[in-house]
Coordinates of C-alpha atoms in Angstrom, one line a residue:
M1 CA 2.2 10.0 -9.9
S2 CA 5.0 7.4 -10.6
T3 CA 8.6 8.1 -10.3
G4 CA 11.9 6.4 -11.5
T5 CA 12.3 3.6 -13.8
P6 CA 9.3 1.2 -14.3
L7 CA 9.8 -2.1 -12.5
L8 CA 8.6 -5.3 -13.9
V9 CA 8.1 -8.3 -11.2
V10 CA 8.2 -11.7 -12.3
G11 CA 7.1 -14.6 -9.8
D12 CA 4.6 -16.4 -7.8
A13 CA 1.7 -14.4 -6.3
L14 CA 0.3 -15.6 -3.0
L15 CA -2.7 -14.8 -0.9
D16 CA -1.5 -13.8 2.8
R17 CA -3.9 -13.6 5.6
D18 CA -3.3 -12.9 9.3
L19 CA -5.9 -13.8 12.0
V20 CA -5.0 -11.2 14.6
G21 CA -6.3 -11.4 18.4
R22 CA -5.3 -11.6 21.9
A23 CA -4.2 -14.8 23.9
E24 CA -4.7 -14.2 27.5
R25 CA -5.9 -17.9 28.5
L26 CA -5.8 -21.6 27.6
A27 CA -8.5 -23.7 26.3
P28 CA -10.3 -25.8 29.0
D29 CA -10.0 -28.9 27.0
A30 CA -6.3 -28.7 25.7
P31 CA -3.2 -26.7 26.5
V32 CA -3.7 -24.3 23.6
P33 CA -3.9 -20.6 23.7
V34 CA -7.6 -19.2 23.1
L35 CA -7.5 -16.1 20.5
D36 CA -10.2 -13.6 21.6
G37 CA -11.3 -10.5 19.5
C38 CA -10.1 -12.1 16.3
R39 CA -9.8 -10.0 13.3
E40 CA -8.9 -10.9 9.7
R41 CA -6.5 -9.0 7.6
L42 CA -5.8 -9.8 4.0
R43 CA -2.8 -8.8 1.7
P44 CA -0.9 -9.7 -1.3
G45 CA 1.8 -12.3 -0.8
G46 CA 5.0 -13.4 -2.4
A47 CA 5.8 -11.6 -5.8
A48 CA 2.6 -9.8 -5.3
L49 CA 3.6 -8.3 -2.2
A50 CA 7.0 -7.1 -3.7
A51 CA 5.1 -5.5 -6.5
Y52 CA 2.6 -4.0 -4.3
L53 CA 5.6 -2.3 -2.0
A54 CA 7.4 -1.1 -5.1
A55 CA 4.2 0.5 -6.5
R56 CA 3.2 2.0 -3.0
A57 CA 6.6 3.7 -3.2
G58 CA 5.6 5.5 -6.1
R59 CA 7.0 3.3 -8.8
A60 CA 5.1 2.2 -12.1
V61 CA 5.1 -1.6 -11.6
T62 CA 4.0 -4.6 -13.8
L63 CA 3.5 -8.0 -12.4
I64 CA 3.8 -11.1 -14.3
A65 CA 2.5 -13.9 -12.2
P66 CA 0.1 -17.1 -12.4
L67 CA -3.5 -16.1 -11.5
G68 CA -6.7 -18.1 -12.0
A69 CA -10.3 -17.7 -11.7
D70 CA -10.4 -19.0 -7.9
A71 CA -11.4 -17.0 -5.0
A72 CA -7.9 -16.4 -3.7
S73 CA -6.8 -15.2 -7.3
R74 CA -9.8 -12.9 -7.4
Q75 CA -8.8 -11.5 -4.1
V76 CA -5.2 -10.7 -4.9
R77 CA -6.2 -9.1 -8.3
A78 CA -8.7 -6.9 -6.3
M79 CA -5.8 -5.6 -4.0
L80 CA -3.3 -5.0 -6.8
E81 CA -5.5 -3.3 -9.2
P82 CA -5.2 -0.5 -10.5
L83 CA -2.0 0.1 -8.4
V84 CA -0.2 -2.6 -10.3
T85 CA -0.5 -3.6 -13.8
L86 CA -1.2 -7.3 -14.2
V87 CA 0.0 -9.8 -16.9
P88 CA -1.4 -13.1 -15.7
L89 CA 0.2 -16.6 -16.5
P90 CA -2.0 -19.7 -16.6
L91 CA -2.6 -21.2 -13.2
D92 CA -3.0 -24.9 -12.9
G93 CA -4.8 -25.2 -9.6
P94 CA -6.1 -22.8 -6.8
L95 CA -3.8 -20.0 -5.8
A96 CA -1.6 -20.7 -2.8
E97 CA -2.8 -19.2 0.6
K98 CA -0.8 -18.6 3.7
T99 CA -2.6 -17.8 6.9
R100 CA -0.9 -16.8 10.2
V101 CA -2.5 -17.1 13.4
M102 CA -1.1 -13.9 15.4
A103 CA -1.3 -13.5 19.1
G104 CA 0.2 -10.4 20.9
G105 CA 2.0 -9.4 17.6
R106 CA 3.7 -12.9 17.5
P107 CA 2.7 -15.9 15.1
V108 CA 1.4 -18.9 16.9
V109 CA 0.8 -21.2 13.9
R110 CA 0.7 -21.0 10.0
L111 CA -1.8 -22.6 7.8
D112 CA -1.0 -23.3 4.1
R113 CA -3.5 -24.4 1.4
G114 CA -3.5 -24.2 -2.3
D115 CA -1.1 -26.1 -4.6
G116 CA -1.4 -24.1 -7.9
R117 CA 1.6 -23.5 -10.3
A118 CA 2.4 -21.9 -13.3
A119 CA 1.1 -23.8 -16.3
G120 CA 3.0 -22.1 -19.1
A121 CA 4.0 -18.7 -20.5
T122 CA 2.2 -16.3 -22.9
S123 CA 3.2 -14.2 -25.7
W124 CA 2.1 -11.1 -23.9
A125 CA 4.4 -11.9 -21.0
R126 CA 7.1 -12.7 -23.3
R127 CA 6.5 -9.2 -25.1
V128 CA 6.5 -7.4 -21.7
L129 CA 9.7 -9.2 -20.3
A130 CA 11.6 -8.2 -23.5
E131 CA 11.0 -4.6 -23.1
A132 CA 11.5 -4.2 -19.3
P133 CA 14.6 -2.0 -18.3
A134 CA 14.4 -3.3 -14.5
V135 CA 13.3 -6.9 -13.5
L136 CA 12.7 -8.5 -10.1
V137 CA 12.4 -12.1 -10.1
A138 CA 10.4 -13.0 -6.9
D139 CA 10.8 -16.8 -6.7
Y140 CA 8.4 -18.7 -4.7
A141 CA 9.1 -22.1 -6.2
R142 CA 5.8 -22.3 -8.0
G143 CA 6.9 -22.3 -11.5
A144 CA 6.7 -18.8 -12.9
A145 CA 10.6 -18.3 -13.0
E146 CA 10.9 -21.6 -14.8
V147 CA 8.2 -21.3 -17.6
L148 CA 10.2 -17.9 -18.5
R149 CA 13.6 -19.0 -17.7
E150 CA 15.0 -18.6 -21.4
E151 CA 13.4 -15.0 -21.7
L152 CA 15.0 -14.0 -18.2
A153 CA 18.3 -15.4 -19.3
A154 CA 18.3 -13.2 -22.3
R155 CA 17.0 -10.0 -20.5
A156 CA 19.8 -10.4 -17.9
R157 CA 22.2 -9.3 -20.7
R158 CA 20.4 -5.9 -21.2
A159 CA 18.4 -5.0 -18.1
A160 CA 19.1 -4.6 -14.2
L161 CA 17.8 -7.8 -13.1
V162 CA 17.4 -8.8 -9.5
W163 CA 16.9 -12.4 -8.5
D164 CA 15.4 -13.3 -5.0
P165 CA 15.7 -16.9 -4.9
H166 CA 13.8 -19.8 -3.1
P167 CA 15.6 -23.0 -1.8
R168 CA 13.1 -25.0 -3.7
G169 CA 13.3 -23.1 -6.7
G170 CA 15.8 -23.2 -9.6
P171 CA 19.1 -21.1 -9.7
P172 CA 19.3 -17.5 -10.8
V173 CA 19.9 -17.1 -14.6
P174 CA 23.4 -16.3 -15.3
G175 CA 24.4 -12.6 -15.5
A176 CA 21.9 -11.4 -12.7
R177 CA 23.0 -8.0 -11.6
L178 CA 22.1 -9.0 -7.9
V179 CA 20.7 -12.1 -6.2
T180 CA 19.5 -11.8 -2.6
P181 CA 19.4 -14.8 -0.6
T182 CA 18.9 -14.7 3.3
G183 CA 21.6 -16.2 5.3
E184 CA 20.0 -19.4 5.9
E185 CA 19.2 -19.6 2.2
A186 CA 22.8 -19.0 1.2
R187 CA 24.1 -21.6 3.4
R188 CA 21.6 -24.2 1.9
F189 CA 22.5 -23.4 -1.5
T190 CA 26.2 -24.0 -0.9
G191 CA 25.2 -27.1 1.1
E192 CA 27.0 -26.0 4.1
Q193 CA 25.8 -27.7 7.3
S194 CA 27.1 -25.2 9.8
A195 CA 24.9 -22.5 11.0
D196 CA 28.0 -20.1 11.5
E197 CA 26.6 -16.5 11.1
D198 CA 30.3 -14.9 11.5
L199 CA 30.7 -12.3 8.8
S200 CA 33.8 -14.1 7.5
A201 CA 31.8 -17.2 6.8
V202 CA 29.0 -15.2 5.3
A203 CA 31.4 -13.4 3.0
R204 CA 32.9 -17.0 1.8
T205 CA 29.4 -18.3 1.0
A206 CA 28.5 -15.1 -0.9
A207 CA 31.6 -15.4 -2.9
E208 CA 31.0 -19.0 -3.8
L209 CA 27.4 -18.2 -4.7
V210 CA 28.8 -15.4 -7.2
R211 CA 30.9 -17.8 -8.7
R212 CA 28.3 -20.7 -8.8
W213 CA 25.6 -18.7 -10.2
R214 CA 27.8 -16.5 -12.4
A215 CA 25.9 -13.4 -11.0
V216 CA 27.4 -9.8 -11.0
C217 CA 26.6 -9.4 -7.1
V218 CA 25.2 -11.4 -4.3
A219 CA 23.7 -9.5 -1.3
V220 CA 23.1 -11.8 1.6
T221 CA 20.5 -10.3 4.0
L222 CA 21.1 -10.8 7.6
G223 CA 18.0 -9.5 9.2
G224 CA 18.6 -6.7 11.8
R225 CA 22.4 -6.8 11.0
G226 CA 21.7 -5.6 7.5
A227 CA 23.3 -7.2 4.4
L228 CA 26.6 -8.3 3.1
L229 CA 27.5 -7.6 -0.6
S230 CA 30.0 -9.7 -2.5
Q231 CA 31.3 -9.3 -6.2
G232 CA 33.3 -12.4 -5.4
D233 CA 36.1 -10.6 -3.4
G234 CA 36.2 -7.5 -1.3
P235 CA 32.9 -8.0 0.5
M236 CA 30.9 -4.8 2.0
L237 CA 28.8 -5.0 4.9
V238 CA 25.8 -2.5 4.7
P239 CA 24.6 -2.2 8.3
A240 CA 21.1 -1.6 9.2
P241 CA 20.4 2.1 10.5
A242 CA 18.8 0.7 13.6
R243 CA 17.9 -2.6 15.3
H244 CA 14.2 -3.7 15.4
S245 CA 12.1 -6.3 17.1
G246 CA 8.9 -6.0 14.8
D247 CA 7.4 -8.4 12.3
A248 CA 9.8 -9.2 9.6
C249 CA 7.4 -11.0 7.4
G250 CA 8.0 -9.4 3.7
A251 CA 11.0 -7.6 4.7
G252 CA 13.0 -9.5 2.1
D253 CA 10.4 -8.6 -0.7
C254 CA 10.7 -5.0 0.3
F255 CA 14.6 -5.4 0.2
A256 CA 14.6 -7.1 -3.3
A257 CA 11.9 -4.6 -4.8
T258 CA 13.8 -1.5 -3.5
A259 CA 17.1 -2.8 -4.8
A260 CA 15.7 -3.7 -8.3
G261 CA 14.2 -0.3 -8.7
L262 CA 17.3 1.5 -7.5
L263 CA 19.5 -0.5 -9.9
G264 CA 17.1 0.2 -12.9
D265 CA 17.4 4.2 -12.0
G266 CA 21.2 3.5 -12.6
A267 CA 22.4 3.1 -9.0
L268 CA 25.8 1.1 -8.3
P269 CA 25.1 -2.2 -6.6
A270 CA 26.5 -0.8 -3.3
E271 CA 24.1 2.3 -3.5
A272 CA 21.2 -0.1 -4.5
V273 CA 21.9 -2.3 -1.4
Q274 CA 22.2 0.5 0.9
G275 CA 18.9 2.0 -0.1
A276 CA 17.3 -1.4 0.3
V277 CA 18.6 -2.0 3.8
A278 CA 17.2 1.2 4.8
A279 CA 13.9 0.6 3.3
A280 CA 13.4 -2.8 4.9
T281 CA 14.5 -1.5 8.2
R282 CA 11.8 1.2 7.8
Y283 CA 9.4 -1.4 6.6
V284 CA 9.8 -3.6 9.9
A285 CA 9.7 -0.5 11.9
E286 CA 6.4 0.6 10.5
G287 CA 4.8 -2.8 11.4
G288 CA 6.0 -4.9 8.7
A289 CA 3.4 -7.2 6.7
R290 CA 0.3 -6.1 8.6
A291 CA 0.9 -2.5 7.8
A292 CA 1.1 -3.5 4.1
V293 CA -2.6 -3.0 3.6
P294 CA -4.6 -0.5 1.7
G295 CA -5.3 2.6 3.6
P296 CA -5.4 6.5 3.6
D297 CA -2.5 8.2 2.1
P298 CA 0.2 9.5 4.4
A299 CA 0.1 13.1 5.5
G300 CA 1.4 15.8 3.2
A301 CA 5.0 17.0 2.6
D302 CA 4.8 19.2 5.5
G303 CA 3.6 16.5 7.8
S304 CA 1.4 19.0 9.7
D305 CA -1.4 17.0 10.7
G306 CA 0.9 14.0 11.9
T307 CA -1.4 11.4 10.3
D308 CA 1.5 9.1 9.3
A309 CA 3.2 9.4 12.5
V310 CA 0.2 8.6 14.6
G311 CA -0.6 5.5 12.2
L312 CA 3.2 4.4 12.6
A313 CA 3.0 4.6 16.4
R314 CA -0.2 2.6 16.3
R315 CA 1.3 -0.2 14.1
V316 CA 4.5 -0.4 16.0
R317 CA 2.6 -0.8 19.5
E318 CA 0.3 -3.5 17.9
A319 CA 3.4 -5.2 16.8
G320 CA 4.8 -5.2 20.4
G321 CA 7.5 -2.7 19.6
T322 CA 8.7 0.4 21.6
V323 CA 7.7 3.8 20.2
V324 CA 10.2 6.6 20.8
A325 CA 9.6 10.3 20.1
A326 CA 12.2 13.3 20.2
G327 CA 11.4 16.9 19.8
G328 CA 12.9 20.3 18.8
C329 CA 13.2 23.1 16.3
F330 CA 15.9 21.5 14.4
D331 CA 16.5 24.7 12.6
L332 CA 20.2 24.2 11.7
L333 CA 20.8 20.5 11.7
H334 CA 24.2 19.8 13.3
A335 CA 26.3 16.9 14.7
G336 CA 24.6 17.5 18.1
H337 CA 21.0 16.9 16.7
V338 CA 22.1 13.9 14.5
G339 CA 23.9 12.2 17.6
L340 CA 20.8 12.8 19.8
L341 CA 18.4 11.4 17.1
Q342 CA 20.8 8.4 16.5
Q343 CA 20.8 7.6 20.2
A344 CA 17.0 8.0 20.5
R345 CA 16.5 5.7 17.6
G346 CA 18.6 3.0 19.2
I347 CA 16.2 2.8 22.3
G348 CA 13.2 1.4 20.5
D349 CA 11.7 0.4 17.1
C350 CA 10.8 3.5 15.5
L351 CA 11.6 7.3 16.1
I352 CA 9.2 10.0 15.5
V353 CA 10.4 13.6 15.5
C354 CA 8.0 16.2 17.0
L355 CA 8.9 19.4 15.1
N356 CA 7.9 22.9 16.1
S357 CA 6.2 24.9 13.4
D358 CA 7.7 28.2 11.9
A359 CA 5.3 30.2 14.3
S360 CA 6.1 28.0 17.3
V361 CA 9.8 28.5 16.5
R362 CA 9.4 32.4 16.3
R363 CA 7.7 32.5 19.7
R364 CA 10.5 30.8 21.2
K365 CA 13.6 32.1 19.3
G366 CA 12.3 35.6 18.2
R367 CA 12.4 37.5 15.0
G368 CA 14.3 36.0 12.2
R369 CA 13.9 32.5 13.1
P370 CA 13.6 29.9 11.9
L371 CA 16.3 30.2 9.4
N372 CA 15.1 27.3 7.5
P373 CA 11.3 27.1 6.7
L374 CA 9.2 24.2 7.9
A375 CA 9.1 22.2 4.6
D376 CA 13.0 22.2 4.3
R377 CA 13.4 21.3 8.0
V378 CA 11.0 18.4 7.5
R379 CA 12.7 17.3 4.3
V380 CA 16.2 17.2 6.0
L381 CA 14.8 15.2 9.0
R382 CA 13.1 12.7 6.9
A383 CA 16.3 12.1 4.8
L384 CA 17.9 10.8 8.2
Q385 CA 17.9 7.0 8.2
C386 CA 17.5 7.1 12.0
V387 CA 14.2 9.1 11.5
D388 CA 11.0 7.1 10.9
A389 CA 8.4 9.8 10.7
V390 CA 8.0 13.6 11.4
A391 CA 5.1 15.3 13.2
V392 CA 4.7 19.1 13.3
F393 CA 2.9 21.0 16.2
D394 CA 2.0 24.6 16.4
E395 CA 1.8 25.0 20.1
D396 CA 4.5 26.0 22.4
T397 CA 5.0 22.6 23.7
P398 CA 4.2 19.1 22.0
V399 CA 1.8 18.0 24.7
E400 CA -1.2 17.6 22.8
L401 CA 0.6 15.8 19.8
L402 CA 2.3 13.3 22.3
S403 CA -1.4 12.6 23.6
R404 CA -1.9 11.3 20.1
L405 CA 1.2 9.5 19.6
R406 CA 1.4 8.0 23.2
P407 CA 5.0 7.0 22.6
H408 CA 6.7 4.9 25.3
V409 CA 9.8 7.1 25.6
W410 CA 10.1 10.8 25.1
V411 CA 13.5 12.1 24.6
K412 CA 14.7 15.7 24.8
G413 CA 18.3 16.9 24.4
G414 CA 19.9 19.5 26.6
D415 CA 20.4 20.3 30.2
Y416 CA 16.8 19.7 31.5
A417 CA 16.0 17.9 34.5
V418 CA 13.3 15.2 33.7
E419 CA 10.9 16.7 36.3
Q420 CA 11.4 20.2 34.3
L421 CA 9.7 19.0 31.1
P422 CA 6.2 19.9 30.8
E423 CA 5.6 16.6 28.7
A424 CA 6.6 14.4 31.7
A425 CA 3.3 14.5 33.4
R426 CA 1.2 13.8 30.4
L427 CA 3.5 10.8 29.5
A428 CA 2.8 9.3 32.8
A429 CA -1.0 9.0 31.9
W430 CA -0.1 6.0 29.8
G431 CA 3.1 4.9 31.4
G432 CA 5.4 6.7 29.1
Q433 CA 8.9 7.8 30.3
A434 CA 10.8 10.9 29.6
I435 CA 14.3 11.0 29.3
V436 CA 17.2 13.5 28.6
L437 CA 20.1 13.0 26.5
P438 CA 23.0 15.5 26.2
Y439 CA 23.9 17.3 23.2
L440 CA 27.6 17.5 22.1
D441 CA 29.2 20.4 23.7
G442 CA 29.4 23.6 21.6
R443 CA 26.9 22.7 19.0
S444 CA 23.5 24.7 18.6
S445 CA 21.7 26.2 15.9
T446 CA 21.8 29.7 17.7
L447 CA 25.6 29.3 17.9
L448 CA 25.8 28.3 14.4
A449 CA 23.6 31.3 13.2
T450 CA 25.9 33.5 15.3
R451 CA 29.1 32.4 13.9
A452 CA 27.8 32.7 10.3
A453 CA 26.7 36.2 11.1
D454 CA 30.0 37.2 12.5
S455 CA 32.0 35.6 9.5
L456 CA 29.9 37.5 7.2
G457 CA 30.2 40.7 8.9
A458 CA 34.1 40.2 9.3
G459 CA 34.2 39.5 5.5
S460 CA 32.1 42.6 4.7
S461 CA 34.5 44.8 6.8
R462 CA 37.6 43.3 5.1
A463 CA 36.1 44.1 1.5
G464 CA 35.4 47.6 2.8
Q465 CA 38.9 48.0 3.9
R466 CA 40.1 47.2 0.4

């Protein structure tokens, strides 16, 4: 079921391919790595990836892009339909393909082929564009934005239009609600020779682009630092909720698609950029481009079987990242919990919370607990930017769940000694490590519940005295 304002993506589709394997030796005839156990993974690329990510997030998405009858075009169509509604433009030549050879989660070389370009617009595409409430232009410099430039300029006056530019493409149309260059692209657009990444330099560049492009806002994306939003003056830095070291391929598409959807829903530019930074950070933490492939749906709303968390942990490990898990009841979420989880997320590339089920909480805390049922506790935890997934366990300890997740680091809060944790021995089986982080003094769910009960009791006594 789709939610939010429908999104129209206009741009150049690509076919992306990863050849993934292990590189543990050099070839005998040349000093080049040998890729063993090579596996091929296909995914939509360019504007097609932006459309795919928005649709997988639950939004109704239409894609206007050049697509032909060649093999690469047919593969992109097969991956997008029926998730995305396609409005093809005529394509002159075979669709562009980009192949990355990956070893140990890192690209070794990229191979490009296909020089197809948009050969013109259609009345169908013009009609769809004229009615779109939210538009993302994902320009990959292969002609789609140019053949519809006049219609895009007209639509920018009436719709939430986001333009993700390309250094070899044309400038955004005047009036774009938001333009989303990377830091390097922003410097190239202004002709700056310096690679200065100081925030004051980025702010000056963004302000210049707002004036040059006559855009409402420009958001310069800064990778792990987040994004800098400018309306020409008073820039605002939107920091990423956590640093990451995973595969960032496609993070810009995720950022732009999320921002366009949120602007279409009525969000302010600052709100849209905050949501986009959070979505792009999560995208990289979950494995980036290699995770953006068709697969089973994530676990249900209660997260009880942990399927999504196990898949996330696997993807982060395959990308060479660090998986962190933390556990607890998290009945009444308080500052101590939040501080612990933020510290835990800073240790690695994803944070999975192992959450006691209602029955498990009752066995530990007694009758009357939990105060908040499982579904509510899961929802609150998932709303935290530092939490990437929640997995529920019904036993007294999460030992069996940890055996499925196999985290590199297991975090507990409180006054435990590491050797007292029942999970520590199991973690050692795969080289994991248990650590203890302190809670803030005076914060606990039990203490909060006691204070609330005392307050209600005192209020009832005063009322009776009246």
